[in-house]
PDB file of C-alpha atoms in Angstrom:
ATOM      1  CA  MET A   1       1.816   4.956  -2.212  1.00 62.00           C
ATOM      2  CA  ASN A   2       2.993   2.951   0.805  1.00 72.00           C
ATOM      3  CA  ILE A   3       5.344  -0.020   0.595  1.00 76.00           C
ATOM      4  CA  LYS A   4       2.676  -2.677   1.194  1.00 83.00           C
ATOM      5  CA  LYS A   5       0.404  -1.302  -1.527  1.00 87.00           C
ATOM      6  CA  ARG A   6       3.347  -1.128  -3.925  1.00 85.00           C
ATOM      7  CA  ASN A   7       4.172  -4.775  -3.134  1.00 89.00           C
ATOM      8  CA  VAL A   8       0.575  -5.779  -3.929  1.00 92.00           C
ATOM      9  CA  LEU A   9       0.824  -4.057  -7.313  1.00 91.00           C
ATOM     10  CA  GLN A  10       4.157  -5.739  -8.046  1.00 89.00           C
ATOM     11  CA  ALA A  11       2.704  -9.141  -7.171  1.00 93.00           C
ATOM     12  CA  ALA A  12      -0.318  -8.471  -9.394  1.00 92.00           C
ATOM     13  CA  LYS A  13       1.851  -7.317 -12.290  1.00 90.00           C
ATOM     14  CA  ASN A  14       4.079 -10.402 -12.042  1.00 90.00           C
ATOM     15  CA  LEU A  15       1.040 -12.673 -12.137  1.00 92.00           C
ATOM     16  CA  PHE A  16      -0.643 -10.804 -14.999  1.00 89.00           C
ATOM     17  CA  ILE A  17       2.525 -11.187 -17.082  1.00 86.00           C
ATOM     18  CA  GLU A  18       3.165 -14.813 -16.087  1.00 88.00           C
ATOM     19  CA  LYS A  19      -0.389 -16.220 -16.164  1.00 87.00           C
ATOM     20  CA  GLY A  20      -2.274 -13.610 -18.177  1.00 84.00           C
ATOM     21  CA  PHE A  21      -4.905 -11.213 -16.880  1.00 84.00           C
ATOM     22  CA  ARG A  22      -7.901 -13.508 -17.318  1.00 86.00           C
ATOM     23  CA  SER A  23      -6.211 -16.449 -15.603  1.00 88.00           C
ATOM     24  CA  THR A  24      -5.175 -14.425 -12.563  1.00 91.00           C
ATOM     25  CA  SER A  25      -7.650 -14.190  -9.693  1.00 93.00           C
ATOM     26  CA  VAL A  26      -7.753 -11.833  -6.730  1.00 95.00           C
ATOM     27  CA  GLN A  27      -6.939 -14.836  -4.544  1.00 95.00           C
ATOM     28  CA  ASP A  28      -3.798 -15.463  -6.616  1.00 95.00           C
ATOM     29  CA  ILE A  29      -2.687 -11.885  -5.966  1.00 95.00           C
ATOM     30  CA  ILE A  30      -3.439 -12.192  -2.241  1.00 95.00           C
ATOM     31  CA  GLU A  31      -1.333 -15.359  -1.995  1.00 94.00           C
ATOM     32  CA  GLU A  32       1.513 -13.968  -4.101  1.00 94.00           C
ATOM     33  CA  ALA A  33       1.654 -10.758  -2.037  1.00 93.00           C
ATOM     34  CA  ASN A  34       1.250 -12.706   1.221  1.00 93.00           C
ATOM     35  CA  ILE A  35      -1.525 -10.455   2.519  1.00 93.00           C
ATOM     36  CA  SER A  36      -5.033 -10.919   3.863  1.00 93.00           C
ATOM     37  CA  LYS A  37      -8.154 -10.495   1.746  1.00 93.00           C
ATOM     38  CA  GLY A  38      -9.098  -7.484   3.859  1.00 93.00           C
ATOM     39  CA  THR A  39      -5.758  -5.821   3.145  1.00 92.00           C
ATOM     40  CA  PHE A  40      -6.238  -6.290  -0.606  1.00 94.00           C
ATOM     41  CA  TYR A  41      -9.736  -4.811  -0.604  1.00 94.00           C
ATOM     42  CA  ASN A  42      -8.526  -1.950   1.556  1.00 93.00           C
ATOM     43  CA  TYR A  43      -6.370  -0.912  -1.397  1.00 93.00           C
ATOM     44  CA  PHE A  44      -8.307  -2.142  -4.456  1.00 94.00           C
ATOM     45  CA  SER A  45     -11.887  -3.130  -5.192  1.00 92.00           C
ATOM     46  CA  SER A  46     -10.872  -5.530  -7.996  1.00 92.00           C
ATOM     47  CA  LYS A  47      -7.934  -6.796 -10.026  1.00 91.00           C
ATOM     48  CA  ASN A  48      -8.946  -4.270 -12.700  1.00 92.00           C
ATOM     49  CA  GLU A  49      -8.092  -1.491 -10.273  1.00 93.00           C
ATOM     50  CA  CYS A  50      -4.622  -3.009  -9.877  1.00 93.00           C
ATOM     51  CA  ILE A  51      -3.952  -2.655 -13.590  1.00 91.00           C
ATOM     52  CA  VAL A  52      -5.365   0.869 -13.667  1.00 91.00           C
ATOM     53  CA  ALA A  53      -3.029   1.845 -10.799  1.00 92.00           C
ATOM     54  CA  ILE A  54      -0.002   0.252 -12.512  1.00 91.00           C
ATOM     55  CA  ILE A  55      -0.667   2.032 -15.803  1.00 92.00           C
ATOM     56  CA  GLU A  56      -1.504   5.361 -14.166  1.00 91.00           C
ATOM     57  CA  SER A  57       1.714   5.290 -12.127  1.00 90.00           C
ATOM     58  CA  ALA A  58       3.762   4.693 -15.284  1.00 93.00           C
ATOM     59  CA  ARG A  59       1.838   7.420 -17.097  1.00 93.00           C
ATOM     60  CA  GLU A  60       2.576   9.955 -14.359  1.00 93.00           C
ATOM     61  CA  GLU A  61       6.266   9.061 -14.405  1.00 94.00           C
ATOM     62  CA  ILE A  62       6.404   9.479 -18.193  1.00 96.00           C
ATOM     63  CA  LEU A  63       4.648  12.855 -18.116  1.00 95.00           C
ATOM     64  CA  ILE A  64       6.912  14.137 -15.330  1.00 96.00           C
ATOM     65  CA  LYS A  65      10.136  13.125 -17.075  1.00 95.00           C
ATOM     66  CA  ARG A  66       8.969  14.481 -20.419  1.00 95.00           C
ATOM     67  CA  ARG A  67       7.910  17.763 -18.835  1.00 93.00           C
ATOM     68  CA  GLU A  68      11.232  18.154 -17.072  1.00 93.00           C
ATOM     69  CA  LEU A  69      13.188  17.454 -20.262  1.00 92.00           C
ATOM     70  CA  HIS A  70      11.133  20.163 -21.961  1.00 88.00           C
ATOM     71  CA  THR A  71      11.914  22.600 -19.141  1.00 86.00           C
ATOM     72  CA  SER A  72      15.634  21.932 -18.862  1.00 79.00           C
ATOM     73  CA  GLN A  73      16.345  22.137 -22.597  1.00 80.00           C
ATOM     74  CA  ASN A  74      15.111  23.857 -25.746  1.00 81.00           C
ATOM     75  CA  GLY A  75      11.674  22.364 -26.351  1.00 77.00           C
ATOM     76  CA  SER A  76      11.883  23.060 -30.097  1.00 86.00           C
ATOM     77  CA  ASP A  77      15.038  20.930 -30.445  1.00 91.00           C
ATOM     78  CA  LEU A  78      14.407  17.635 -32.254  1.00 93.00           C
ATOM     79  CA  ASN A  79      16.889  15.895 -29.945  1.00 93.00           C
ATOM     80  CA  VAL A  80      14.695  16.786 -26.959  1.00 94.00           C
ATOM     81  CA  LEU A  81      11.705  15.146 -28.644  1.00 95.00           C
ATOM     82  CA  ILE A  82      13.822  12.054 -29.305  1.00 95.00           C
ATOM     83  CA  GLU A  83      14.716  11.907 -25.598  1.00 95.00           C
ATOM     84  CA  GLN A  84      11.061  12.348 -24.647  1.00 96.00           C
ATOM     85  CA  LEU A  85       9.968   9.506 -26.904  1.00 95.00           C
ATOM     86  CA  THR A  86      12.671   7.263 -25.477  1.00 95.00           C
ATOM     87  CA  VAL A  87      11.455   7.980 -21.923  1.00 95.00           C
ATOM     88  CA  ARG A  88       8.178   6.169 -22.548  1.00 94.00           C
ATOM     89  CA  MET A  89       9.804   3.116 -24.075  1.00 91.00           C
ATOM     90  CA  ASN A  90      12.407   2.870 -21.315  1.00 93.00           C
ATOM     91  CA  ILE A  91       9.741   3.015 -18.602  1.00 93.00           C
ATOM     92  CA  TYR A  92       7.518   0.483 -20.376  1.00 91.00           C
ATOM     93  CA  ARG A  93      10.498  -1.832 -20.856  1.00 88.00           C
ATOM     94  CA  ASP A  94      11.876  -1.463 -17.324  1.00 89.00           C
ATOM     95  CA  GLN A  95       8.445  -2.001 -15.755  1.00 88.00           C
ATOM     96  CA  LYS A  96       7.651  -4.873 -18.159  1.00 86.00           C
ATOM     97  CA  LEU A  97       4.470  -3.175 -19.335  1.00 89.00           C
ATOM     98  CA  PHE A  98       4.563  -4.367 -22.952  1.00 85.00           C
ATOM     99  CA  PRO A  99       3.549  -7.965 -22.051  1.00 83.00           C
ATOM    100  CA  LEU A 100       1.033  -6.556 -19.575  1.00 85.00           C
ATOM    101  CA  PHE A 101      -0.651  -4.550 -22.342  1.00 85.00           C
ATOM    102  CA  ALA A 102      -0.721  -7.647 -24.540  1.00 81.00           C
ATOM    103  CA  SER A 103      -2.375  -9.565 -21.702  1.00 80.00           C
ATOM    104  CA  ILE A 104      -5.040  -6.852 -21.386  1.00 83.00           C
ATOM    105  CA  ILE A 105      -5.793  -6.830 -25.114  1.00 80.00           C
ATOM    106  CA  HIS A 106      -6.172 -10.612 -25.187  1.00 79.00           C
ATOM    107  CA  SER A 107      -8.408 -10.534 -22.115  1.00 76.00           C
ATOM    108  CA  GLN A 108     -11.301  -8.987 -24.078  1.00 79.00           C
ATOM    109  CA  ASP A 109     -12.038  -6.792 -21.048  1.00 85.00           C
ATOM    110  CA  ILE A 110     -13.739  -3.757 -22.612  1.00 88.00           C
ATOM    111  CA  GLU A 111     -13.011  -1.379 -19.728  1.00 88.00           C
ATOM    112  CA  LEU A 112      -9.294  -2.123 -19.739  1.00 88.00           C
ATOM    113  CA  ARG A 113      -9.034  -2.124 -23.526  1.00 87.00           C
ATOM    114  CA  ASP A 114     -10.590   1.341 -23.476  1.00 88.00           C
ATOM    115  CA  LEU A 115      -7.871   2.355 -21.012  1.00 89.00           C
ATOM    116  CA  ILE A 116      -5.160   1.169 -23.429  1.00 89.00           C
ATOM    117  CA  LYS A 117      -6.951   2.976 -26.255  1.00 89.00           C
ATOM    118  CA  LYS A 118      -7.049   6.175 -24.187  1.00 90.00           C
ATOM    119  CA  ASN A 119      -3.294   5.926 -23.536  1.00 91.00           C
ATOM    120  CA  TYR A 120      -2.672   5.389 -27.253  1.00 92.00           C
ATOM    121  CA  PHE A 121      -4.780   8.403 -28.228  1.00 94.00           C
ATOM    122  CA  GLU A 122      -3.027  10.526 -25.584  1.00 94.00           C
ATOM    123  CA  GLU A 123       0.337   9.569 -27.078  1.00 95.00           C
ATOM    124  CA  ILE A 124      -0.800  10.503 -30.590  1.00 96.00           C
ATOM    125  CA  ASN A 125      -2.162  13.859 -29.398  1.00 95.00           C
ATOM    126  CA  TRP A 126       0.997  14.609 -27.412  1.00 95.00           C
ATOM    127  CA  LEU A 127       3.320  13.647 -30.262  1.00 97.00           C
ATOM    128  CA  SER A 128       1.363  15.574 -32.899  1.00 96.00           C
ATOM    129  CA  LYS A 129       1.654  18.739 -30.756  1.00 95.00           C
ATOM    130  CA  ARG A 130       5.360  18.163 -30.220  1.00 96.00           C
ATOM    131  CA  ILE A 131       5.837  17.659 -33.969  1.00 96.00           C
ATOM    132  CA  GLU A 132       4.238  21.060 -34.504  1.00 95.00           C
ATOM    133  CA  ASP A 133       6.600  22.534 -31.866  1.00 93.00           C
ATOM    134  CA  ILE A 134       9.601  21.173 -33.770  1.00 95.00           C
ATOM    135  CA  PHE A 135       8.591  21.632 -37.393  1.00 95.00           C
ATOM    136  CA  GLY A 136       6.292  24.647 -37.132  1.00 94.00           C
ATOM    137  CA  GLU A 137       2.614  25.566 -37.172  1.00 93.00           C
ATOM    138  CA  LYS A 138       2.496  24.991 -40.947  1.00 95.00           C
ATOM    139  CA  THR A 139       2.716  21.222 -40.283  1.00 96.00           C
ATOM    140  CA  ARG A 140      -0.488  21.248 -38.205  1.00 95.00           C
ATOM    141  CA  ASN A 141      -2.622  19.574 -40.888  1.00 95.00           C
ATOM    142  CA  VAL A 142      -0.253  16.614 -41.208  1.00 96.00           C
ATOM    143  CA  SER A 143       1.145  16.341 -37.669  1.00 96.00           C
ATOM    144  CA  THR A 144      -1.415  13.725 -36.605  1.00 96.00           C
ATOM    145  CA  ASP A 145      -0.594  11.548 -39.617  1.00 97.00           C
ATOM    146  CA  CYS A 146       3.115  11.857 -38.820  1.00 97.00           C
ATOM    147  CA  ALA A 147       2.517  11.026 -35.157  1.00 97.00           C
ATOM    148  CA  VAL A 148       0.665   7.826 -36.103  1.00 97.00           C
ATOM    149  CA  LEU A 149       3.373   6.922 -38.628  1.00 97.00           C
ATOM    150  CA  ALA A 150       6.130   7.504 -36.062  1.00 97.00           C
ATOM    151  CA  ILE A 151       4.439   5.424 -33.357  1.00 96.00           C
ATOM    152  CA  GLY A 152       3.695   2.674 -35.863  1.00 95.00           C
ATOM    153  CA  MET A 153       7.303   2.546 -37.071  1.00 95.00           C
ATOM    154  CA  VAL A 154       8.587   2.420 -33.499  1.00 93.00           C
ATOM    155  CA  GLN A 155       6.219  -0.422 -32.626  1.00 90.00           C
ATOM    156  CA  GLN A 156       7.156  -2.477 -35.665  1.00 91.00           C
ATOM    157  CA  LEU A 157      10.895  -1.937 -35.254  1.00 90.00           C
ATOM    158  CA  GLN A 158      10.533  -3.039 -31.630  1.00 86.00           C
ATOM    159  CA  HIS A 159       8.883  -6.306 -32.652  1.00 83.00           C
ATOM    160  CA  PRO A 160      10.631  -9.202 -30.837  1.00 79.00           C
ATOM    161  CA  TRP A 161      11.374 -11.014 -34.108  1.00 83.00           C
ATOM    162  CA  ILE A 162      13.155  -7.957 -35.490  1.00 85.00           C
ATOM    163  CA  ASN A 163      14.863  -7.073 -32.227  1.00 76.00           C
ATOM    164  CA  GLN A 164      16.288 -10.575 -31.819  1.00 77.00           C
ATOM    165  CA  ILE A 165      17.932 -10.331 -35.219  1.00 85.00           C
ATOM    166  CA  ALA A 166      18.985  -6.673 -35.354  1.00 81.00           C
ATOM    167  CA  ASN A 167      19.585  -5.887 -31.644  1.00 82.00           C
ATOM    168  CA  ILE A 168      18.714  -2.207 -32.149  1.00 84.00           C
ATOM    169  CA  SER A 169      19.029   0.182 -29.202  1.00 88.00           C
ATOM    170  CA  LEU A 170      16.076   2.406 -28.321  1.00 89.00           C
ATOM    171  CA  ASP A 171      18.155   5.486 -29.049  1.00 90.00           C
ATOM    172  CA  GLN A 172      19.069   4.211 -32.530  1.00 92.00           C
ATOM    173  CA  LEU A 173      15.475   3.240 -33.214  1.00 93.00           C
ATOM    174  CA  VAL A 174      13.896   6.571 -32.256  1.00 95.00           C
ATOM    175  CA  LYS A 175      16.545   8.631 -34.075  1.00 95.00           C
ATOM    176  CA  PHE A 176      16.001   6.562 -37.231  1.00 96.00           C
ATOM    177  CA  VAL A 177      12.218   6.975 -37.055  1.00 96.00           C
ATOM    178  CA  MET A 178      12.415  10.736 -36.499  1.00 96.00           C
ATOM    179  CA  ARG A 179      14.836  11.104 -39.441  1.00 96.00           C
ATOM    180  CA  ARG A 180      12.210   9.414 -41.596  1.00 96.00           C
ATOM    181  CA  ILE A 181       9.501  11.751 -40.292  1.00 97.00           C
ATOM    182  CA  GLU A 182      11.743  14.760 -40.911  1.00 95.00           C
ATOM    183  CA  SER A 183      12.335  13.607 -44.495  1.00 94.00           C
ATOM    184  CA  ILE A 184       8.629  13.447 -45.375  1.00 96.00           C
ATOM    185  CA  ILE A 185       6.824  16.007 -43.228  1.00 96.00           C
ATOM    186  CA  TYR A 186       7.561  19.101 -45.322  1.00 93.00           C
ATOM    187  CA  GLU A 187       6.575  17.338 -48.545  1.00 94.00           C
ATOM    188  CA  MET A 188       3.334  16.238 -46.891  1.00 96.00           C
ATOM    189  CA  THR A 189       2.763  19.830 -45.767  1.00 95.00           C
ATOM    190  CA  LYS A 190       3.511  21.217 -49.211  1.00 94.00           C
ATOM    191  CA  THR A 191       0.993  18.910 -50.911  1.00 94.00           C
ATOM    192  CA  ASN A 192      -1.399  18.858 -47.913  1.00 92.00           C
ATOM    193  CA  ASP A 193      -1.212  15.066 -48.097  1.00 93.00           C
ATOM    194  CA  SER A 194      -3.229  14.300 -44.994  1.00 93.00           C
ATOM    195  CA  LEU A 195      -5.211  11.149 -44.299  1.00 94.00           C
ATOM    196  CA  LEU A 196      -6.286  11.484 -40.655  1.00 93.00           C
ATOM    197  CA  ASN A 197      -8.384  14.177 -39.011  1.00 90.00           C
ATOM    198  CA  LYS A 198      -7.263  15.329 -35.554  1.00 88.00           C
ATOM    199  CA  SER A 199     -10.819  14.972 -34.281  1.00 88.00           C
ATOM    200  CA  LEU A 200     -10.551  11.186 -34.700  1.00 88.00           C
ATOM    201  CA  PHE A 201      -8.295  11.124 -31.651  1.00 88.00           C
ATOM    202  CA  ASP A 202     -10.253  13.482 -29.430  1.00 83.00           C
ATOM    203  CA  LEU A 203     -10.589  12.267 -25.859  1.00 74.00           C
ATOM    204  CA  ASN A 204     -13.867  12.690 -24.012  1.00 65.00           C
ATOM    205  CA  THR A 205     -12.088  12.728 -20.654  1.00 57.00           C
ATOM    206  CA  VAL A 206      -9.422  15.055 -19.325  1.00 56.00           C
ATOM    207  CA  ASP A 207      -7.249  14.895 -16.258  1.00 64.00           C
ATOM    208  CA  GLU A 208      -8.863  16.344 -13.182  1.00 72.00           C
ATOM    209  CA  ILE A 209      -6.537  19.113 -12.045  1.00 78.00           C
ATOM    210  CA  LYS A 210      -6.453  19.459  -8.283  1.00 84.00           C
ATOM    211  CA  SER A 211      -7.008  22.857  -6.715  1.00 89.00           C
ATOM    212  CA  LYS A 212      -4.112  24.862  -5.353  1.00 90.00           C
ATOM    213  CA  GLN A 213      -5.261  24.086  -1.817  1.00 91.00           C
ATOM    214  CA  GLN A 214      -5.390  20.354  -2.508  1.00 93.00           C
ATOM    215  CA  VAL A 215      -1.890  20.365  -4.004  1.00 92.00           C
ATOM    216  CA  VAL A 216      -0.496  22.308  -1.040  1.00 93.00           C
ATOM    217  CA  GLU A 217      -2.188  19.971   1.482  1.00 94.00           C
ATOM    218  CA  GLN A 218      -0.848  16.922  -0.341  1.00 93.00           C
ATOM    219  CA  LEU A 219       2.668  18.367  -0.360  1.00 94.00           C
ATOM    220  CA  GLU A 220       2.477  19.435   3.298  1.00 95.00           C
ATOM    221  CA  ASN A 221       1.377  15.956   4.400  1.00 94.00           C
ATOM    222  CA  PHE A 222       4.214  14.388   2.432  1.00 94.00           C
ATOM    223  CA  TYR A 223       6.689  16.807   3.993  1.00 94.00           C
ATOM    224  CA  LEU A 224       5.500  16.231   7.561  1.00 94.00           C
ATOM    225  CA  GLU A 225       5.155  12.449   7.310  1.00 93.00           C
ATOM    226  CA  GLU A 226       8.373  11.708   5.441  1.00 93.00           C
ATOM    227  CA  LYS A 227      10.797  14.443   6.494  1.00 92.00           C
ATOM    228  CA  GLU A 228      12.831  12.067   8.668  1.00 93.00           C
ATOM    229  CA  LYS A 229      13.801  10.189   5.485  1.00 92.00           C
ATOM    230  CA  MET A 230      14.946  13.322   3.618  1.00 94.00           C
ATOM    231  CA  ASN A 231      18.255  15.135   3.538  1.00 93.00           C
ATOM    232  CA  GLN A 232      18.591  18.841   4.191  1.00 95.00           C
ATOM    233  CA  ASN A 233      18.575  19.798   0.511  1.00 94.00           C
ATOM    234  CA  ASP A 234      15.291  17.941  -0.094  1.00 94.00           C
ATOM    235  CA  LEU A 235      13.688  19.594   2.911  1.00 95.00           C
ATOM    236  CA  GLN A 236      14.787  23.048   1.785  1.00 95.00           C
ATOM    237  CA  ALA A 237      13.516  22.404  -1.747  1.00 95.00           C
ATOM    238  CA  LEU A 238      10.097  21.294  -0.452  1.00 96.00           C
ATOM    239  CA  GLU A 239       9.913  24.292   1.870  1.00 95.00           C
ATOM    240  CA  PHE A 240      10.702  26.572  -1.078  1.00 96.00           C
ATOM    241  CA  VAL A 241       7.949  24.991  -3.204  1.00 95.00           C
ATOM    242  CA  LEU A 242       5.433  25.326  -0.371  1.00 95.00           C
ATOM    243  CA  GLU A 243       6.397  28.969   0.126  1.00 95.00           C
ATOM    244  CA  GLU A 244       6.014  29.749  -3.580  1.00 94.00           C
ATOM    245  CA  PHE A 245       2.631  27.986  -3.765  1.00 92.00           C
ATOM    246  CA  SER A 246       1.414  30.132  -0.883  1.00 89.00           C
ATOM    247  CA  LYS A 247       1.980  33.304  -2.906  1.00 90.00           C
ATOM    248  CA  GLU A 248      -0.688  34.934  -5.030  1.00 87.00           C
ATOM    249  CA  LYS A 249       1.662  34.828  -8.032  1.00 89.00           C
ATOM    250  CA  PRO A 250       4.209  32.013  -7.675  1.00 91.00           C
ATOM    251  CA  ARG A 251       7.417  32.393  -9.655  1.00 93.00           C
ATOM    252  CA  LEU A 252       6.939  29.651 -12.220  1.00 93.00           C
ATOM    253  CA  PHE A 253      10.453  29.906 -13.667  1.00 92.00           C
ATOM    254  CA  LEU A 254      11.917  29.115 -10.225  1.00 94.00           C
ATOM    255  CA  LEU A 255       9.518  26.247  -9.578  1.00 94.00           C
ATOM    256  CA  GLU A 256      10.446  24.768 -12.952  1.00 93.00           C
ATOM    257  CA  LYS A 257      14.071  24.652 -11.811  1.00 93.00           C
ATOM    258  CA  ILE A 258      13.441  23.280  -8.319  1.00 94.00           C
ATOM    259  CA  ILE A 259      10.892  20.523  -8.969  1.00 95.00           C
ATOM    260  CA  PRO A 260      13.171  18.428 -11.248  1.00 94.00           C
ATOM    261  CA  THR A 261      15.726  18.287  -8.415  1.00 94.00           C
ATOM    262  CA  LEU A 262      13.074  16.606  -6.242  1.00 94.00           C
ATOM    263  CA  THR A 263      12.307  14.045  -8.940  1.00 93.00           C
ATOM    264  CA  GLU A 264      15.988  13.206  -9.239  1.00 93.00           C
ATOM    265  CA  SER A 265      16.538  13.110  -5.476  1.00 93.00           C
ATOM    266  CA  PHE A 266      13.619  10.746  -4.759  1.00 93.00           C
ATOM    267  CA  SER A 267      14.324   8.475  -7.757  1.00 91.00           C
ATOM    268  CA  GLY A 268      15.290   4.980  -6.660  1.00 88.00           C
ATOM    269  CA  THR A 269      14.414   5.636  -3.011  1.00 90.00           C
ATOM    270  CA  THR A 270      11.539   4.464  -0.803  1.00 87.00           C
ATOM    271  CA  LEU A 271       9.929   7.854  -1.388  1.00 90.00           C
ATOM    272  CA  GLU A 272       9.801   7.575  -5.189  1.00 90.00           C
ATOM    273  CA  GLN A 273       6.359   6.017  -5.573  1.00 86.00           C
ATOM    274  CA  ARG A 274       4.709   8.342  -3.083  1.00 89.00           C
ATOM    275  CA  SER A 275       6.387  11.433  -4.515  1.00 93.00           C
ATOM    276  CA  LEU A 276       5.469  10.773  -8.178  1.00 92.00           C
ATOM    277  CA  PRO A 277       1.737  11.676  -8.004  1.00 92.00           C
ATOM    278  CA  ILE A 278       2.599  14.734  -5.902  1.00 94.00           C
ATOM    279  CA  ILE A 279       5.192  15.963  -8.412  1.00 95.00           C
ATOM    280  CA  PHE A 280       2.734  15.182 -11.222  1.00 94.00           C
ATOM    281  CA  ASN A 281       0.120  17.422  -9.559  1.00 93.00           C
ATOM    282  CA  LEU A 282       2.701  20.186  -9.072  1.00 94.00           C
ATOM    283  CA  TRP A 283       3.489  20.171 -12.787  1.00 94.00           C
ATOM    284  CA  GLN A 284      -0.193  20.178 -13.704  1.00 92.00           C
ATOM    285  CA  MET A 285      -0.768  23.234 -11.521  1.00 92.00           C
ATOM    286  CA  ILE A 286       2.274  25.027 -12.970  1.00 92.00           C
ATOM    287  CA  ASP A 287       1.120  24.312 -16.528  1.00 89.00           C
ATOM    288  CA  LYS A 288      -2.384  25.535 -15.686  1.00 88.00           C
ATOM    289  CA  TRP A 289      -0.988  28.790 -14.289  1.00 88.00           C
ATOM    290  CA  GLY A 290       1.237  29.171 -17.330  1.00 83.00           C
ATOM    291  CA  ALA A 291      -1.699  28.653 -19.713  1.00 78.00           C
ATOM    292  CA  ASP A 292      -3.879  31.096 -17.763  1.00 78.00           C
ATOM    293  CA  ASN A 293      -1.174  33.775 -17.986  1.00 74.00           C
ATOM    294  CA  ASN A 294      -0.753  33.440 -21.754  1.00 64.00           C
TER     295      ASN A 294
END
């Protein structure tokens, strides 16, 4: 994502939060971003597309950071899950997405509300699988219930009225919630005390995974167009990834060690926003290869 497009999204997000989604027009965004109408429509066909891009960018960042935490540490460690849960809340807080979501819900826009619903269902599905990773396959029948309970507790303990009084840190909050889940999950498993069926949260859509060729082309273009902004270590890391992707059987364990260094290196730089979807696609391809080999 180039700088001008990122500035348009930032202007749109500021207006959505300040004025509300329904009260913000495309013309408002154009004036706030100080661009022409043609420039706006070169990037987005509507203000809805602005919100979709904002949410998708945050989603990719969350998935990347969670995946890299899982790779660098023991994925069955409860503390890793706590870190992964905190990632989402930190990103939503830092990017001021909580008021943006509230604005969408109050807008009554069905398409965007479905997008929020999809994100919510994705979080429940992800957390229920991670709960099974931590507490074992025997918790499968109750993991969805526990995921919903955990997310609900987090949301309520984050309520502004509570936060203003208690001033609870995100780390404290998530650790408390997961201790509560840990205290009830085995009893729920023992009595098979389940209320929700996993199928209730099935998603009809799945991420489109790019082909190996598409991922390589995307990475090559990034390398060639931005290499003047990179240091030698970044260049060598990208060259290594490209070399591995060119092989019939890439060494996944090496890629899993190299890719997080790129995320860290580009974080906070002008290359961060452009690199995120590329790194996201790299992880998707690695996970696909890993699943195919199992």
